[in-house]
Amino acid sequence: MSTGLSEAERFARVRLARTDKVGPVTFRQLLDRFGSAARAVEALPDLIRKGGGTGHTLPTVASVEAELAAGERIGARLIVLGETDYPEMLAALDPPPPLLWTRGDVRLLARPCIGIVGARIASAGGQRIARGLAQQLGQAGHVVVSGLARGIDGAAHAGALETGTVAVLGGGVDDIYPPDNADLYVQIMERGCIVSESPVGARAQARDFPRRNRIISGLSRGVIVVEAEIRSGSLITARLAGEQGRDVFAVPGSPLDPRSKGPNELLRQGAILCEGLEDVERAFNTLRTLREPEHGNPFDGAPDELDEALIEQVAGLLSPTPTPRDELARALGVSIGTVAAALLELSLAGRATLLAGGLVSR
């Protein structure tokens, strides 16, 4: 099967993605700076040293081989950014996740998807609504994406089992959480698709769920919130969906139920009221097409070697407030490419934080 990447480059991308403190923003910028992950991996130790860091945490070849072998043992499939099967909707994110582990039918990821999320401790009525919506959406040709949590997530997956559903996990693709959804997990693996950004064998931790939520919304043309309290992961998913240019739908509920406060607040903020399939279809008929954005290389014009004094000058301009890199370039009278290269080195040394949209903070 042709993936669009050589085996060596594919392996290097996994290694780069698993490097400590190399998140999606830094991963994308390293590819832009060096043209390939293989060259980036080779350059990384020197970059960290020059930026003022001590040592580096590039994973060993053996540890990456062990992760790939663990996936092979359970029949999981790895999809790396840049491969032909990488989902188009995720590729449109700024920045996309570097890799995805999958179990099941990966073809579902290329079909029109919609997320359904909500409270773990959901009402019987809320679960019925989620299950019915998922069934309607599936019969209309949509793949339902959710997070395999208790309550609304589980009901949404159950409603879409016949037509196609994707479960995005916080832990590895073999981490069945919660354990009482084990039967549902098996059914999704056999008839749908399980997806995770985490290594095979990893157990879900709190820090993994925002990344999980970002993939749920990123795969989806829109996200429906059925029940959710004001401070909940479901509202984080809705916020991410809005930031990603997806539609946000909310099912209204009784003001007497705290689980309705989340959807009702989303409606106040401009979410689309959702009572059934017709509301979703109406919104999607006017939805702009989401495609992978034209990706300019921020390192155009950057020198191969940076003056260490310039790197320190850039570091001196940083603050906790996110700053656009073109503003830093103007302040120093140098090209944006030169500043981007200096910021990359500072971030790898732990002295700067690269953010989406060309922003950086200290």
PDB file of N, CA, C and O in Angstrom, residues 1-15 37-38 64-65 68 72 78 80 83:
ATOM      1  N   MET A   1       0.846  -1.187   0.000  1.00  0.00           N
ATOM      2  CA  MET A   1       0.000   0.000   0.000  1.00  0.00           C
ATOM      3  C   MET A   1       0.882   1.239   0.000  1.00  0.00           C
ATOM      4  O   MET A   1       1.747   1.397   0.844  1.00  0.00           O
ATOM      5  N   SER A   2       0.656   2.153  -0.942  1.00  0.00           N
ATOM      6  CA  SER A   2       1.434   3.387  -1.011  1.00  0.00           C
ATOM      7  C   SER A   2       0.871   4.397  -0.014  1.00  0.00           C
ATOM      8  O   SER A   2      -0.320   4.656   0.007  1.00  0.00           O
ATOM      9  N   THR A   3       1.748   4.935   0.826  1.00  0.00           N
ATOM     10  CA  THR A   3       1.298   5.894   1.831  1.00  0.00           C
ATOM     11  C   THR A   3       1.686   7.327   1.482  1.00  0.00           C
ATOM     12  O   THR A   3       1.202   8.260   2.102  1.00  0.00           O
ATOM     13  N   GLY A   4       2.582   7.498   0.496  1.00  0.00           N
ATOM     14  CA  GLY A   4       3.037   8.836   0.154  1.00  0.00           C
ATOM     15  C   GLY A   4       4.293   9.254   0.900  1.00  0.00           C
ATOM     16  O   GLY A   4       4.826  10.332   0.659  1.00  0.00           O
ATOM     17  N   LEU A   5       4.801   8.412   1.824  1.00  0.00           N
ATOM     18  CA  LEU A   5       6.039   8.698   2.548  1.00  0.00           C
ATOM     19  C   LEU A   5       6.953   7.480   2.477  1.00  0.00           C
ATOM     20  O   LEU A   5       6.478   6.349   2.486  1.00  0.00           O
ATOM     21  N   SER A   6       8.263   7.716   2.436  1.00  0.00           N
ATOM     22  CA  SER A   6       9.195   6.595   2.512  1.00  0.00           C
ATOM     23  C   SER A   6       9.155   6.008   3.918  1.00  0.00           C
ATOM     24  O   SER A   6       8.750   6.681   4.877  1.00  0.00           O
ATOM     25  N   GLU A   7       9.591   4.767   4.067  1.00  0.00           N
ATOM     26  CA  GLU A   7       9.608   4.135   5.396  1.00  0.00           C
ATOM     27  C   GLU A   7      10.499   4.910   6.358  1.00  0.00           C
ATOM     28  O   GLU A   7      10.178   5.081   7.534  1.00  0.00           O
ATOM     29  N   ALA A   8      11.651   5.393   5.855  1.00  0.00           N
ATOM     30  CA  ALA A   8      12.578   6.130   6.717  1.00  0.00           C
ATOM     31  C   ALA A   8      11.955   7.443   7.198  1.00  0.00           C
ATOM     32  O   ALA A   8      12.071   7.804   8.376  1.00  0.00           O
ATOM     33  N   GLU A   9      11.278   8.156   6.289  1.00  0.00           N
ATOM     34  CA  GLU A   9      10.657   9.421   6.671  1.00  0.00           C
ATOM     35  C   GLU A   9       9.484   9.174   7.625  1.00  0.00           C
ATOM     36  O   GLU A   9       9.287   9.916   8.600  1.00  0.00           O
ATOM     37  N   ARG A  10       8.730   8.135   7.360  1.00  0.00           N
ATOM     38  CA  ARG A  10       7.602   7.784   8.233  1.00  0.00           C
ATOM     39  C   ARG A  10       8.102   7.511   9.655  1.00  0.00           C
ATOM     40  O   ARG A  10       7.540   7.992  10.642  1.00  0.00           O
ATOM     41  N   PHE A  11       9.169   6.724   9.755  1.00  0.00           N
ATOM     42  CA  PHE A  11       9.744   6.380  11.058  1.00  0.00           C
ATOM     43  C   PHE A  11      10.238   7.653  11.757  1.00  0.00           C
ATOM     44  O   PHE A  11      10.007   7.848  12.961  1.00  0.00           O
ATOM     45  N   ALA A  12      10.884   8.530  10.997  1.00  0.00           N
ATOM     46  CA  ALA A  12      11.406   9.773  11.575  1.00  0.00           C
ATOM     47  C   ALA A  12      10.273  10.666  12.070  1.00  0.00           C
ATOM     48  O   ALA A  12      10.413  11.353  13.094  1.00  0.00           O
ATOM     49  N   ARG A  13       9.145  10.667  11.372  1.00  0.00           N
ATOM     50  CA  ARG A  13       8.002  11.489  11.812  1.00  0.00           C
ATOM     51  C   ARG A  13       7.436  10.973  13.125  1.00  0.00           C
ATOM     52  O   ARG A  13       7.028  11.771  13.984  1.00  0.00           O
ATOM     53  N   VAL A  14       7.391   9.651  13.281  1.00  0.00           N
ATOM     54  CA  VAL A  14       6.923   9.092  14.557  1.00  0.00           C
ATOM     55  C   VAL A  14       7.909   9.483  15.666  1.00  0.00           C
ATOM     56  O   VAL A  14       7.515   9.902  16.756  1.00  0.00           O
ATOM     57  N   ARG A  15       9.191   9.366  15.378  1.00  0.00           N
ATOM     58  CA  ARG A  15      10.217   9.694  16.378  1.00  0.00           C
ATOM     59  C   ARG A  15      10.141  11.172  16.777  1.00  0.00           C
ATOM     60  O   ARG A  15      10.225  11.521  17.956  1.00  0.00           O
ATOM     61  N   ALA A  37      11.255  15.158   8.275  1.00  0.00           N
ATOM     62  CA  ALA A  37      11.470  14.782   9.679  1.00  0.00           C
ATOM     63  C   ALA A  37      12.842  14.156   9.858  1.00  0.00           C
ATOM     64  O   ALA A  37      13.473  14.321  10.901  1.00  0.00           O
ATOM     65  N   ALA A  38      13.323  13.449   8.830  1.00  0.00           N
ATOM     66  CA  ALA A  38      14.645  12.807   8.935  1.00  0.00           C
ATOM     67  C   ALA A  38      15.730  13.859   9.175  1.00  0.00           C
ATOM     68  O   ALA A  38      16.594  13.690  10.050  1.00  0.00           O
ATOM     69  N   VAL A  64      10.814   3.726  19.566  1.00  0.00           N
ATOM     70  CA  VAL A  64       9.852   3.897  18.467  1.00  0.00           C
ATOM     71  C   VAL A  64       9.530   2.541  17.846  1.00  0.00           C
ATOM     72  O   VAL A  64       8.361   2.238  17.547  1.00  0.00           O
ATOM     73  N   GLU A  65      10.553   1.705  17.667  1.00  0.00           N
ATOM     74  CA  GLU A  65      10.316   0.349  17.153  1.00  0.00           C
ATOM     75  C   GLU A  65       9.378  -0.424  18.076  1.00  0.00           C
ATOM     76  O   GLU A  65       8.509  -1.168  17.611  1.00  0.00           O
ATOM     77  N   LEU A  68       5.790   0.792  17.484  1.00  0.00           N
ATOM     78  CA  LEU A  68       5.256   0.250  16.222  1.00  0.00           C
ATOM     79  C   LEU A  68       4.933  -1.244  16.367  1.00  0.00           C
ATOM     80  O   LEU A  68       3.906  -1.718  15.860  1.00  0.00           O
ATOM     81  N   GLU A  72       1.359  -3.285  15.992  1.00  0.00           N
ATOM     82  CA  GLU A  72       1.227  -4.432  15.094  1.00  0.00           C
ATOM     83  C   GLU A  72       0.635  -5.634  15.833  1.00  0.00           C
ATOM     84  O   GLU A  72      -0.195  -6.361  15.286  1.00  0.00           O
ATOM     85  N   LEU A  78      -1.198   2.698  12.045  1.00  0.00           N
ATOM     86  CA  LEU A  78      -0.716   4.057  12.281  1.00  0.00           C
ATOM     87  C   LEU A  78      -0.855   4.886  10.999  1.00  0.00           C
ATOM     88  O   LEU A  78      -0.454   4.449   9.929  1.00  0.00           O
ATOM     89  N   VAL A  80       0.237   8.648   9.607  1.00  0.00           N
ATOM     90  CA  VAL A  80       1.133   9.766   9.915  1.00  0.00           C
ATOM     91  C   VAL A  80       0.792  10.956   9.021  1.00  0.00           C
ATOM     92  O   VAL A  80       0.433  10.781   7.846  1.00  0.00           O
ATOM     93  N   GLU A  83       0.691  11.284   4.974  1.00  0.00           N
ATOM     94  CA  GLU A  83       0.298  10.076   4.241  1.00  0.00           C
ATOM     95  C   GLU A  83      -1.035  10.311   3.543  1.00  0.00           C
ATOM     96  O   GLU A  83      -1.840  11.149   3.952  1.00  0.00           O
TER      97      GLU A  83
END
